[in-house]
């Protein structure tokens, strides 16, 4: 966009802003806030290139794409380590930070579905990355912990995983990364309690949570 076209747009937007403000104070700060809201509303009404439906559908689509990109980078980073999948590494990293925990708790910390989580645990046990032992507080259950082999390999994996994480962040500035992280945490705070309830009926989930 040429500079005079940008100036023309700014003049037009300033005129619209002044008209909307009526008798209220007109300042750079108030114009900046108005412009930010105006642009957000404009973006929200655009035709979206992936789904062509709504901003919500587009968000879901892009989150899915980011997950796939992340998986590719993680798999490449861990190619010389004994982790069959990115989730193998993630489960191991959780155990490394949390210490000994039960299978269900480990799966929940990862917000993973139970059957897939159990497959990850079986694979890690088979590959001697983790081991299970009797729970001293409940003899009927068992806890999981890293083996020496698992601890050595997860430490090696951290530096490689960090390279993958940097790729996932792309060219985002530090400020953009912080903003994105806050947004993702807000979404996680919303979804994690729903995950813990294990409700399968989407209509019931929507009825209970959509208007919060």
mmCIF file with all atom_site columns, C-alpha atoms in Angstrom:
data_model
loop_
_atom_site.group_PDB
_atom_site.id
_atom_site.type_symbol
_atom_site.label_atom_id
_atom_site.label_alt_id
_atom_site.label_comp_id
_atom_site.label_asym_id
_atom_site.label_entity_id
_atom_site.label_seq_id
_atom_site.pdbx_PDB_ins_code
_atom_site.Cartn_x
_atom_site.Cartn_y
_atom_site.Cartn_z
_atom_site.occupancy
_atom_site.B_iso_or_equiv
_atom_site.pdbx_formal_charge
_atom_site.auth_seq_id
_atom_site.auth_comp_id
_atom_site.auth_asym_id
_atom_site.auth_atom_id
_atom_site.pdbx_PDB_model_num
ATOM 1   C CA . UNK A 1 1   ? 0.000   0.000   0.000  1.00 0.00 ? 1   UNK A CA 1
ATOM 2   C CA . UNK A 1 2   ? 1.376   3.410   -0.978 1.00 0.00 ? 2   UNK A CA 1
ATOM 3   C CA . UNK A 1 3   ? 1.786   6.021   1.724  1.00 0.00 ? 3   UNK A CA 1
ATOM 4   C CA . UNK A 1 4   ? -0.882  8.390   0.366  1.00 0.00 ? 4   UNK A CA 1
ATOM 5   C CA . UNK A 1 5   ? -3.428  5.557   0.290  1.00 0.00 ? 5   UNK A CA 1
ATOM 6   C CA . UNK A 1 6   ? -2.662  4.801   3.929  1.00 0.00 ? 6   UNK A CA 1
ATOM 7   C CA . UNK A 1 7   ? -3.023  8.475   4.847  1.00 0.00 ? 7   UNK A CA 1
ATOM 8   C CA . UNK A 1 8   ? -6.347  8.618   2.995  1.00 0.00 ? 8   UNK A CA 1
ATOM 9   C CA . UNK A 1 9   ? -7.610  5.598   4.935  1.00 0.00 ? 9   UNK A CA 1
ATOM 10  C CA . UNK A 1 10  ? -6.503  7.143   8.219  1.00 0.00 ? 10  UNK A CA 1
ATOM 11  C CA . UNK A 1 11  ? -8.277  10.407  7.377  1.00 0.00 ? 11  UNK A CA 1
ATOM 12  C CA . UNK A 1 12  ? -11.485 8.530   6.555  1.00 0.00 ? 12  UNK A CA 1
ATOM 13  C CA . UNK A 1 13  ? -11.250 6.460   9.732  1.00 0.00 ? 13  UNK A CA 1
ATOM 14  C CA . UNK A 1 14  ? -10.534 9.563   11.793 1.00 0.00 ? 14  UNK A CA 1
ATOM 15  C CA . UNK A 1 15  ? -13.656 11.177  10.361 1.00 0.00 ? 15  UNK A CA 1
ATOM 16  C CA . UNK A 1 16  ? -15.735 8.121   11.236 1.00 0.00 ? 16  UNK A CA 1
ATOM 17  C CA . UNK A 1 17  ? -14.229 8.094   14.723 1.00 0.00 ? 17  UNK A CA 1
ATOM 18  C CA . UNK A 1 18  ? -15.029 11.773  15.323 1.00 0.00 ? 18  UNK A CA 1
ATOM 19  C CA . UNK A 1 19  ? -18.606 11.246  14.133 1.00 0.00 ? 19  UNK A CA 1
ATOM 20  C CA . UNK A 1 20  ? -19.068 8.327   16.523 1.00 0.00 ? 20  UNK A CA 1
ATOM 21  C CA . UNK A 1 21  ? -17.571 10.170  19.482 1.00 0.00 ? 21  UNK A CA 1
ATOM 22  C CA . UNK A 1 22  ? -20.125 13.011  19.388 1.00 0.00 ? 22  UNK A CA 1
ATOM 23  C CA . UNK A 1 23  ? -19.383 15.227  22.414 1.00 0.00 ? 23  UNK A CA 1
ATOM 24  C CA . UNK A 1 24  ? -16.838 12.926  24.050 1.00 0.00 ? 24  UNK A CA 1
ATOM 25  C CA . UNK A 1 25  ? -13.140 13.742  24.298 1.00 0.00 ? 25  UNK A CA 1
ATOM 26  C CA . UNK A 1 26  ? -11.077 13.020  21.218 1.00 0.00 ? 26  UNK A CA 1
ATOM 27  C CA . UNK A 1 27  ? -7.560  11.859  22.013 1.00 0.00 ? 27  UNK A CA 1
ATOM 28  C CA . UNK A 1 28  ? -4.900  9.665   20.458 1.00 0.00 ? 28  UNK A CA 1
ATOM 29  C CA . UNK A 1 29  ? -5.565  7.065   23.157 1.00 0.00 ? 29  UNK A CA 1
ATOM 30  C CA . UNK A 1 30  ? -9.318  6.973   22.534 1.00 0.00 ? 30  UNK A CA 1
ATOM 31  C CA . UNK A 1 31  ? -8.750  6.853   18.760 1.00 0.00 ? 31  UNK A CA 1
ATOM 32  C CA . UNK A 1 32  ? -6.283  3.979   19.188 1.00 0.00 ? 32  UNK A CA 1
ATOM 33  C CA . UNK A 1 33  ? -8.794  2.007   21.279 1.00 0.00 ? 33  UNK A CA 1
ATOM 34  C CA . UNK A 1 34  ? -11.587 2.693   18.792 1.00 0.00 ? 34  UNK A CA 1
ATOM 35  C CA . UNK A 1 35  ? -9.399  1.709   15.837 1.00 0.00 ? 35  UNK A CA 1
ATOM 36  C CA . UNK A 1 36  ? -8.380  -1.552  17.497 1.00 0.00 ? 36  UNK A CA 1
ATOM 37  C CA . UNK A 1 37  ? -12.027 -2.452  18.125 1.00 0.00 ? 37  UNK A CA 1
ATOM 38  C CA . UNK A 1 38  ? -12.980 -1.386  14.598 1.00 0.00 ? 38  UNK A CA 1
ATOM 39  C CA . UNK A 1 39  ? -10.315 -3.601  13.044 1.00 0.00 ? 39  UNK A CA 1
ATOM 40  C CA . UNK A 1 40  ? -11.311 -6.554  15.243 1.00 0.00 ? 40  UNK A CA 1
ATOM 41  C CA . UNK A 1 41  ? -14.927 -6.220  14.128 1.00 0.00 ? 41  UNK A CA 1
ATOM 42  C CA . UNK A 1 42  ? -13.845 -5.900  10.500 1.00 0.00 ? 42  UNK A CA 1
ATOM 43  C CA . UNK A 1 43  ? -11.757 -9.067  10.711 1.00 0.00 ? 43  UNK A CA 1
ATOM 44  C CA . UNK A 1 44  ? -14.631 -10.916 12.386 1.00 0.00 ? 44  UNK A CA 1
ATOM 45  C CA . UNK A 1 45  ? -16.863 -10.313 9.357  1.00 0.00 ? 45  UNK A CA 1
ATOM 46  C CA . UNK A 1 46  ? -14.338 -11.365 6.718  1.00 0.00 ? 46  UNK A CA 1
ATOM 47  C CA . UNK A 1 47  ? -14.625 -14.531 4.640  1.00 0.00 ? 47  UNK A CA 1
ATOM 48  C CA . UNK A 1 48  ? -12.210 -17.016 6.168  1.00 0.00 ? 48  UNK A CA 1
ATOM 49  C CA . UNK A 1 49  ? -9.940  -18.920 3.849  1.00 0.00 ? 49  UNK A CA 1
ATOM 50  C CA . UNK A 1 50  ? -9.869  -22.350 5.528  1.00 0.00 ? 50  UNK A CA 1
ATOM 51  C CA . UNK A 1 51  ? -13.473 -22.979 6.513  1.00 0.00 ? 51  UNK A CA 1
ATOM 52  C CA . UNK A 1 52  ? -15.330 -20.099 4.899  1.00 0.00 ? 52  UNK A CA 1
ATOM 53  C CA . UNK A 1 53  ? -17.806 -20.139 7.770  1.00 0.00 ? 53  UNK A CA 1
ATOM 54  C CA . UNK A 1 54  ? -17.072 -18.251 10.984 1.00 0.00 ? 54  UNK A CA 1
ATOM 55  C CA . UNK A 1 55  ? -14.300 -16.942 13.161 1.00 0.00 ? 55  UNK A CA 1
ATOM 56  C CA . UNK A 1 56  ? -14.917 -19.802 15.619 1.00 0.00 ? 56  UNK A CA 1
ATOM 57  C CA . UNK A 1 57  ? -14.548 -22.418 12.882 1.00 0.00 ? 57  UNK A CA 1
ATOM 58  C CA . UNK A 1 58  ? -11.422 -20.685 11.628 1.00 0.00 ? 58  UNK A CA 1
ATOM 59  C CA . UNK A 1 59  ? -9.865  -20.676 15.113 1.00 0.00 ? 59  UNK A CA 1
ATOM 60  C CA . UNK A 1 60  ? -10.547 -24.400 15.492 1.00 0.00 ? 60  UNK A CA 1
ATOM 61  C CA . UNK A 1 61  ? -9.071  -25.076 12.054 1.00 0.00 ? 61  UNK A CA 1
ATOM 62  C CA . UNK A 1 62  ? -5.900  -23.100 12.732 1.00 0.00 ? 62  UNK A CA 1
ATOM 63  C CA . UNK A 1 63  ? -5.407  -24.721 16.139 1.00 0.00 ? 63  UNK A CA 1
ATOM 64  C CA . UNK A 1 64  ? -5.639  -28.093 14.422 1.00 0.00 ? 64  UNK A CA 1
ATOM 65  C CA . UNK A 1 65  ? -3.091  -27.035 11.818 1.00 0.00 ? 65  UNK A CA 1
ATOM 66  C CA . UNK A 1 66  ? -0.712  -25.748 14.498 1.00 0.00 ? 66  UNK A CA 1
ATOM 67  C CA . UNK A 1 67  ? -0.954  -29.083 16.297 1.00 0.00 ? 67  UNK A CA 1
ATOM 68  C CA . UNK A 1 68  ? 0.071   -30.899 13.128 1.00 0.00 ? 68  UNK A CA 1
ATOM 69  C CA . UNK A 1 69  ? 2.973   -28.530 12.482 1.00 0.00 ? 69  UNK A CA 1
ATOM 70  C CA . UNK A 1 70  ? 4.132   -28.994 16.070 1.00 0.00 ? 70  UNK A CA 1
ATOM 71  C CA . UNK A 1 71  ? 3.984   -32.783 15.749 1.00 0.00 ? 71  UNK A CA 1
ATOM 72  C CA . UNK A 1 72  ? 6.180   -32.681 12.650 1.00 0.00 ? 72  UNK A CA 1
ATOM 73  C CA . UNK A 1 73  ? 8.827   -30.554 14.369 1.00 0.00 ? 73  UNK A CA 1
ATOM 74  C CA . UNK A 1 74  ? 8.803   -32.640 17.553 1.00 0.00 ? 74  UNK A CA 1
ATOM 75  C CA . UNK A 1 75  ? 9.124   -35.916 15.644 1.00 0.00 ? 75  UNK A CA 1
ATOM 76  C CA . UNK A 1 76  ? 12.080  -34.511 13.717 1.00 0.00 ? 76  UNK A CA 1
ATOM 77  C CA . UNK A 1 77  ? 13.696  -33.265 16.922 1.00 0.00 ? 77  UNK A CA 1
ATOM 78  C CA . UNK A 1 78  ? 13.346  -36.629 18.678 1.00 0.00 ? 78  UNK A CA 1
ATOM 79  C CA . UNK A 1 79  ? 14.281  -38.856 15.751 1.00 0.00 ? 79  UNK A CA 1
ATOM 80  C CA . UNK A 1 80  ? 17.452  -40.193 17.425 1.00 0.00 ? 80  UNK A CA 1
ATOM 81  C CA . UNK A 1 81  ? 15.818  -40.693 20.822 1.00 0.00 ? 81  UNK A CA 1
ATOM 82  C CA . UNK A 1 82  ? 13.675  -43.619 22.059 1.00 0.00 ? 82  UNK A CA 1
ATOM 83  C CA . UNK A 1 83  ? 10.352  -41.780 21.861 1.00 0.00 ? 83  UNK A CA 1
ATOM 84  C CA . UNK A 1 84  ? 8.016   -43.239 19.267 1.00 0.00 ? 84  UNK A CA 1
ATOM 85  C CA . UNK A 1 85  ? 5.693   -40.219 19.240 1.00 0.00 ? 85  UNK A CA 1
ATOM 86  C CA . UNK A 1 86  ? 5.532   -36.668 20.528 1.00 0.00 ? 86  UNK A CA 1
ATOM 87  C CA . UNK A 1 87  ? 3.131   -37.873 23.225 1.00 0.00 ? 87  UNK A CA 1
ATOM 88  C CA . UNK A 1 88  ? 5.692   -40.420 24.443 1.00 0.00 ? 88  UNK A CA 1
ATOM 89  C CA . UNK A 1 89  ? 8.038   -37.533 25.112 1.00 0.00 ? 89  UNK A CA 1
ATOM 90  C CA . UNK A 1 90  ? 5.291   -35.369 26.626 1.00 0.00 ? 90  UNK A CA 1
ATOM 91  C CA . UNK A 1 91  ? 4.226   -38.105 29.074 1.00 0.00 ? 91  UNK A CA 1
ATOM 92  C CA . UNK A 1 92  ? 7.854   -38.677 30.031 1.00 0.00 ? 92  UNK A CA 1
ATOM 93  C CA . UNK A 1 93  ? 8.444   -34.956 30.563 1.00 0.00 ? 93  UNK A CA 1
ATOM 94  C CA . UNK A 1 94  ? 5.401   -34.748 32.852 1.00 0.00 ? 94  UNK A CA 1
ATOM 95  C CA . UNK A 1 95  ? 6.748   -37.636 34.925 1.00 0.00 ? 95  UNK A CA 1
ATOM 96  C CA . UNK A 1 96  ? 10.155  -35.979 35.059 1.00 0.00 ? 96  UNK A CA 1
ATOM 97  C CA . UNK A 1 97  ? 8.618   -32.812 36.504 1.00 0.00 ? 97  UNK A CA 1
ATOM 98  C CA . UNK A 1 98  ? 5.949   -34.407 38.689 1.00 0.00 ? 98  UNK A CA 1
ATOM 99  C CA . UNK A 1 99  ? 7.740   -37.432 40.063 1.00 0.00 ? 99  UNK A CA 1
ATOM 100 C CA . UNK A 1 100 ? 5.770   -40.600 40.760 1.00 0.00 ? 100 UNK A CA 1
ATOM 101 C CA . UNK A 1 101 ? 2.085   -40.440 39.822 1.00 0.00 ? 101 UNK A CA 1
ATOM 102 C CA . UNK A 1 102 ? -0.690  -42.821 38.826 1.00 0.00 ? 102 UNK A CA 1
ATOM 103 C CA . UNK A 1 103 ? -1.716  -43.675 35.286 1.00 0.00 ? 103 UNK A CA 1
ATOM 104 C CA . UNK A 1 104 ? -5.017  -41.805 35.403 1.00 0.00 ? 104 UNK A CA 1
ATOM 105 C CA . UNK A 1 105 ? -3.445  -38.686 36.873 1.00 0.00 ? 105 UNK A CA 1
ATOM 106 C CA . UNK A 1 106 ? -0.724  -38.718 34.234 1.00 0.00 ? 106 UNK A CA 1
ATOM 107 C CA . UNK A 1 107 ? -3.254  -39.009 31.424 1.00 0.00 ? 107 UNK A CA 1
ATOM 108 C CA . UNK A 1 108 ? -5.344  -36.203 32.901 1.00 0.00 ? 108 UNK A CA 1
ATOM 109 C CA . UNK A 1 109 ? -2.341  -33.921 33.227 1.00 0.00 ? 109 UNK A CA 1
ATOM 110 C CA . UNK A 1 110 ? -1.897  -34.349 29.490 1.00 0.00 ? 110 UNK A CA 1
ATOM 111 C CA . UNK A 1 111 ? -5.637  -33.826 28.837 1.00 0.00 ? 111 UNK A CA 1
ATOM 112 C CA . UNK A 1 112 ? -5.489  -37.000 26.750 1.00 0.00 ? 112 UNK A CA 1
ATOM 113 C CA . UNK A 1 113 ? -8.216  -39.547 26.132 1.00 0.00 ? 113 UNK A CA 1
ATOM 114 C CA . UNK A 1 114 ? -7.905  -42.598 28.367 1.00 0.00 ? 114 UNK A CA 1
ATOM 115 C CA . UNK A 1 115 ? -7.496  -45.345 25.758 1.00 0.00 ? 115 UNK A CA 1
ATOM 116 C CA . UNK A 1 116 ? -4.825  -43.476 23.794 1.00 0.00 ? 116 UNK A CA 1
ATOM 117 C CA . UNK A 1 117 ? -3.084  -42.498 27.020 1.00 0.00 ? 117 UNK A CA 1
ATOM 118 C CA . UNK A 1 118 ? -2.932  -46.115 28.135 1.00 0.00 ? 118 UNK A CA 1
ATOM 119 C CA . UNK A 1 119 ? -1.330  -47.054 24.818 1.00 0.00 ? 119 UNK A CA 1
ATOM 120 C CA . UNK A 1 120 ? 1.360   -44.425 25.374 1.00 0.00 ? 120 UNK A CA 1
ATOM 121 C CA . UNK A 1 121 ? 2.006   -45.757 28.883 1.00 0.00 ? 121 UNK A CA 1
ATOM 122 C CA . UNK A 1 122 ? 2.214   -49.361 27.638 1.00 0.00 ? 122 UNK A CA 1
ATOM 123 C CA . UNK A 1 123 ? 4.726   -48.318 25.005 1.00 0.00 ? 123 UNK A CA 1
ATOM 124 C CA . UNK A 1 124 ? 6.867   -46.431 27.516 1.00 0.00 ? 124 UNK A CA 1
ATOM 125 C CA . UNK A 1 125 ? 6.813   -49.416 29.888 1.00 0.00 ? 125 UNK A CA 1
ATOM 126 C CA . UNK A 1 126 ? 7.783   -51.781 27.083 1.00 0.00 ? 126 UNK A CA 1
ATOM 127 C CA . UNK A 1 127 ? 10.662  -49.526 26.029 1.00 0.00 ? 127 UNK A CA 1
ATOM 128 C CA . UNK A 1 128 ? 11.817  -49.255 29.663 1.00 0.00 ? 128 UNK A CA 1
ATOM 129 C CA . UNK A 1 129 ? 11.437  -45.490 29.691 1.00 0.00 ? 129 UNK A CA 1
ATOM 130 C CA . UNK A 1 130 ? 9.161   -45.723 32.721 1.00 0.00 ? 130 UNK A CA 1
ATOM 131 C CA . UNK A 1 131 ? 8.363   -48.359 35.314 1.00 0.00 ? 131 UNK A CA 1
ATOM 132 C CA . UNK A 1 132 ? 5.500   -49.041 37.676 1.00 0.00 ? 132 UNK A CA 1
ATOM 133 C CA . UNK A 1 133 ? 5.642   -49.931 41.345 1.00 0.00 ? 133 UNK A CA 1
ATOM 134 C CA . UNK A 1 134 ? 3.144   -50.469 44.194 1.00 0.00 ? 134 UNK A CA 1
ATOM 135 C CA . UNK A 1 135 ? 1.570   -47.329 45.605 1.00 0.00 ? 135 UNK A CA 1
ATOM 136 C CA . UNK A 1 136 ? 2.742   -47.154 49.239 1.00 0.00 ? 136 UNK A CA 1
ATOM 137 C CA . UNK A 1 137 ? -0.532  -45.444 50.190 1.00 0.00 ? 137 UNK A CA 1
ATOM 138 C CA . UNK A 1 138 ? -2.788  -47.876 48.343 1.00 0.00 ? 138 UNK A CA 1
ATOM 139 C CA . UNK A 1 139 ? -1.520  -51.403 47.735 1.00 0.00 ? 139 UNK A CA 1
ATOM 140 C CA . UNK A 1 140 ? -4.293  -52.009 45.208 1.00 0.00 ? 140 UNK A CA 1
ATOM 141 C CA . UNK A 1 141 ? -2.859  -49.450 42.781 1.00 0.00 ? 141 UNK A CA 1
ATOM 142 C CA . UNK A 1 142 ? 0.468   -48.735 41.144 1.00 0.00 ? 142 UNK A CA 1
ATOM 143 C CA . UNK A 1 143 ? 2.430   -45.594 40.431 1.00 0.00 ? 143 UNK A CA 1
ATOM 144 C CA . UNK A 1 144 ? 4.641   -44.701 37.497 1.00 0.00 ? 144 UNK A CA 1
ATOM 145 C CA . UNK A 1 145 ? 8.134   -43.241 37.551 1.00 0.00 ? 145 UNK A CA 1
ATOM 146 C CA . UNK A 1 146 ? 11.022  -42.760 35.167 1.00 0.00 ? 146 UNK A CA 1
ATOM 147 C CA . UNK A 1 147 ? 13.706  -45.384 34.868 1.00 0.00 ? 147 UNK A CA 1
ATOM 148 C CA . UNK A 1 148 ? 17.329  -44.286 34.777 1.00 0.00 ? 148 UNK A CA 1
ATOM 149 C CA . UNK A 1 149 ? 17.192  -44.772 31.019 1.00 0.00 ? 149 UNK A CA 1
ATOM 150 C CA . UNK A 1 150 ? 14.066  -42.636 30.821 1.00 0.00 ? 150 UNK A CA 1
ATOM 151 C CA . UNK A 1 151 ? 15.561  -39.827 32.869 1.00 0.00 ? 151 UNK A CA 1
ATOM 152 C CA . UNK A 1 152 ? 18.725  -39.749 30.778 1.00 0.00 ? 152 UNK A CA 1
ATOM 153 C CA . UNK A 1 153 ? 16.786  -39.619 27.535 1.00 0.00 ? 153 UNK A CA 1
ATOM 154 C CA . UNK A 1 154 ? 14.235  -37.027 28.590 1.00 0.00 ? 154 UNK A CA 1
ATOM 155 C CA . UNK A 1 155 ? 17.065  -34.710 29.632 1.00 0.00 ? 155 UNK A CA 1
ATOM 156 C CA . UNK A 1 156 ? 18.662  -35.204 26.212 1.00 0.00 ? 156 UNK A CA 1
ATOM 157 C CA . UNK A 1 157 ? 15.306  -34.545 24.584 1.00 0.00 ? 157 UNK A CA 1
ATOM 158 C CA . UNK A 1 158 ? 14.731  -31.183 26.271 1.00 0.00 ? 158 UNK A CA 1
ATOM 159 C CA . UNK A 1 159 ? 17.305  -29.308 24.202 1.00 0.00 ? 159 UNK A CA 1
ATOM 160 C CA . UNK A 1 160 ? 15.999  -30.839 20.976 1.00 0.00 ? 160 UNK A CA 1
ATOM 161 C CA . UNK A 1 161 ? 12.388  -30.157 21.939 1.00 0.00 ? 161 UNK A CA 1
ATOM 162 C CA . UNK A 1 162 ? 13.328  -26.538 22.612 1.00 0.00 ? 162 UNK A CA 1
ATOM 163 C CA . UNK A 1 163 ? 14.450  -26.224 18.991 1.00 0.00 ? 163 UNK A CA 1
ATOM 164 C CA . UNK A 1 164 ? 11.066  -27.532 17.873 1.00 0.00 ? 164 UNK A CA 1
ATOM 165 C CA . UNK A 1 165 ? 9.290   -25.106 20.202 1.00 0.00 ? 165 UNK A CA 1
ATOM 166 C CA . UNK A 1 166 ? 11.191  -22.189 18.694 1.00 0.00 ? 166 UNK A CA 1
ATOM 167 C CA . UNK A 1 167 ? 10.039  -23.298 15.255 1.00 0.00 ? 167 UNK A CA 1
ATOM 168 C CA . UNK A 1 168 ? 6.425   -23.481 16.409 1.00 0.00 ? 168 UNK A CA 1
ATOM 169 C CA . UNK A 1 169 ? 6.634   -19.870 17.619 1.00 0.00 ? 169 UNK A CA 1
ATOM 170 C CA . UNK A 1 170 ? 7.778   -18.880 14.143 1.00 0.00 ? 170 UNK A CA 1
ATOM 171 C CA . UNK A 1 171 ? 8.471   -15.174 13.705 1.00 0.00 ? 171 UNK A CA 1
ATOM 172 C CA . UNK A 1 172 ? 6.285   -13.998 16.582 1.00 0.00 ? 172 UNK A CA 1
ATOM 173 C CA . UNK A 1 173 ? 7.830   -11.231 18.636 1.00 0.00 ? 173 UNK A CA 1
ATOM 174 C CA . UNK A 1 174 ? 8.204   -11.659 22.383 1.00 0.00 ? 174 UNK A CA 1
ATOM 175 C CA . UNK A 1 175 ? 5.138   -9.474  22.923 1.00 0.00 ? 175 UNK A CA 1
ATOM 176 C CA . UNK A 1 176 ? 3.127   -11.542 20.447 1.00 0.00 ? 176 UNK A CA 1
ATOM 177 C CA . UNK A 1 177 ? 4.262   -14.757 22.123 1.00 0.00 ? 177 UNK A CA 1
ATOM 178 C CA . UNK A 1 178 ? 3.140   -13.470 25.523 1.00 0.00 ? 178 UNK A CA 1
ATOM 179 C CA . UNK A 1 179 ? -0.232  -12.400 24.122 1.00 0.00 ? 179 UNK A CA 1
ATOM 180 C CA . UNK A 1 180 ? -0.728  -15.750 22.407 1.00 0.00 ? 180 UNK A CA 1
ATOM 181 C CA . UNK A 1 181 ? 0.281   -17.666 25.531 1.00 0.00 ? 181 UNK A CA 1
ATOM 182 C CA . UNK A 1 182 ? -2.227  -15.731 27.639 1.00 0.00 ? 182 UNK A CA 1
ATOM 183 C CA . UNK A 1 183 ? -4.957  -16.473 25.107 1.00 0.00 ? 183 UNK A CA 1
ATOM 184 C CA . UNK A 1 184 ? -4.091  -20.173 24.957 1.00 0.00 ? 184 UNK A CA 1
ATOM 185 C CA . UNK A 1 185 ? -4.042  -20.394 28.758 1.00 0.00 ? 185 UNK A CA 1
ATOM 186 C CA . UNK A 1 186 ? -7.458  -18.750 28.868 1.00 0.00 ? 186 UNK A CA 1
ATOM 187 C CA . UNK A 1 187 ? -8.772  -21.356 26.430 1.00 0.00 ? 187 UNK A CA 1
ATOM 188 C CA . UNK A 1 188 ? -7.165  -24.149 28.433 1.00 0.00 ? 188 UNK A CA 1
ATOM 189 C CA . UNK A 1 189 ? -8.759  -22.850 31.641 1.00 0.00 ? 189 UNK A CA 1
ATOM 190 C CA . UNK A 1 190 ? -12.122 -23.063 29.885 1.00 0.00 ? 190 UNK A CA 1
ATOM 191 C CA . UNK A 1 191 ? -11.681 -26.506 28.320 1.00 0.00 ? 191 UNK A CA 1
ATOM 192 C CA . UNK A 1 192 ? -9.813  -28.456 31.004 1.00 0.00 ? 192 UNK A CA 1
ATOM 193 C CA . UNK A 1 193 ? -12.756 -28.694 33.463 1.00 0.00 ? 193 UNK A CA 1
ATOM 194 C CA . UNK A 1 194 ? -14.926 -29.920 30.588 1.00 0.00 ? 194 UNK A CA 1
ATOM 195 C CA . UNK A 1 195 ? -12.323 -32.549 29.750 1.00 0.00 ? 195 UNK A CA 1
ATOM 196 C CA . UNK A 1 196 ? -12.251 -33.728 33.376 1.00 0.00 ? 196 UNK A CA 1
ATOM 197 C CA . UNK A 1 197 ? -16.022 -34.235 33.394 1.00 0.00 ? 197 UNK A CA 1
ATOM 198 C CA . UNK A 1 198 ? -15.705 -36.735 30.512 1.00 0.00 ? 198 UNK A CA 1
ATOM 199 C CA . UNK A 1 199 ? -19.090 -35.715 29.142 1.00 0.00 ? 199 UNK A CA 1
ATOM 200 C CA . UNK A 1 200 ? -19.560 -37.072 25.607 1.00 0.00 ? 200 UNK A CA 1
ATOM 201 C CA . UNK A 1 201 ? -22.774 -35.270 24.641 1.00 0.00 ? 201 UNK A CA 1
ATOM 202 C CA . UNK A 1 202 ? -21.730 -32.057 22.880 1.00 0.00 ? 202 UNK A CA 1
ATOM 203 C CA . UNK A 1 203 ? -25.197 -30.537 23.206 1.00 0.00 ? 203 UNK A CA 1
ATOM 204 C CA . UNK A 1 204 ? -25.051 -30.912 26.987 1.00 0.00 ? 204 UNK A CA 1
ATOM 205 C CA . UNK A 1 205 ? -21.557 -29.417 27.048 1.00 0.00 ? 205 UNK A CA 1
ATOM 206 C CA . UNK A 1 206 ? -22.699 -26.436 24.992 1.00 0.00 ? 206 UNK A CA 1
ATOM 207 C CA . UNK A 1 207 ? -25.766 -25.941 27.172 1.00 0.00 ? 207 UNK A CA 1
ATOM 208 C CA . UNK A 1 208 ? -23.662 -25.903 30.332 1.00 0.00 ? 208 UNK A CA 1
ATOM 209 C CA . UNK A 1 209 ? -20.584 -23.978 29.216 1.00 0.00 ? 209 UNK A CA 1
ATOM 210 C CA . UNK A 1 210 ? -21.180 -21.996 26.023 1.00 0.00 ? 210 UNK A CA 1
ATOM 211 C CA . UNK A 1 211 ? -22.642 -18.915 27.699 1.00 0.00 ? 211 UNK A CA 1
ATOM 212 C CA . UNK A 1 212 ? -20.109 -18.608 30.510 1.00 0.00 ? 212 UNK A CA 1
#
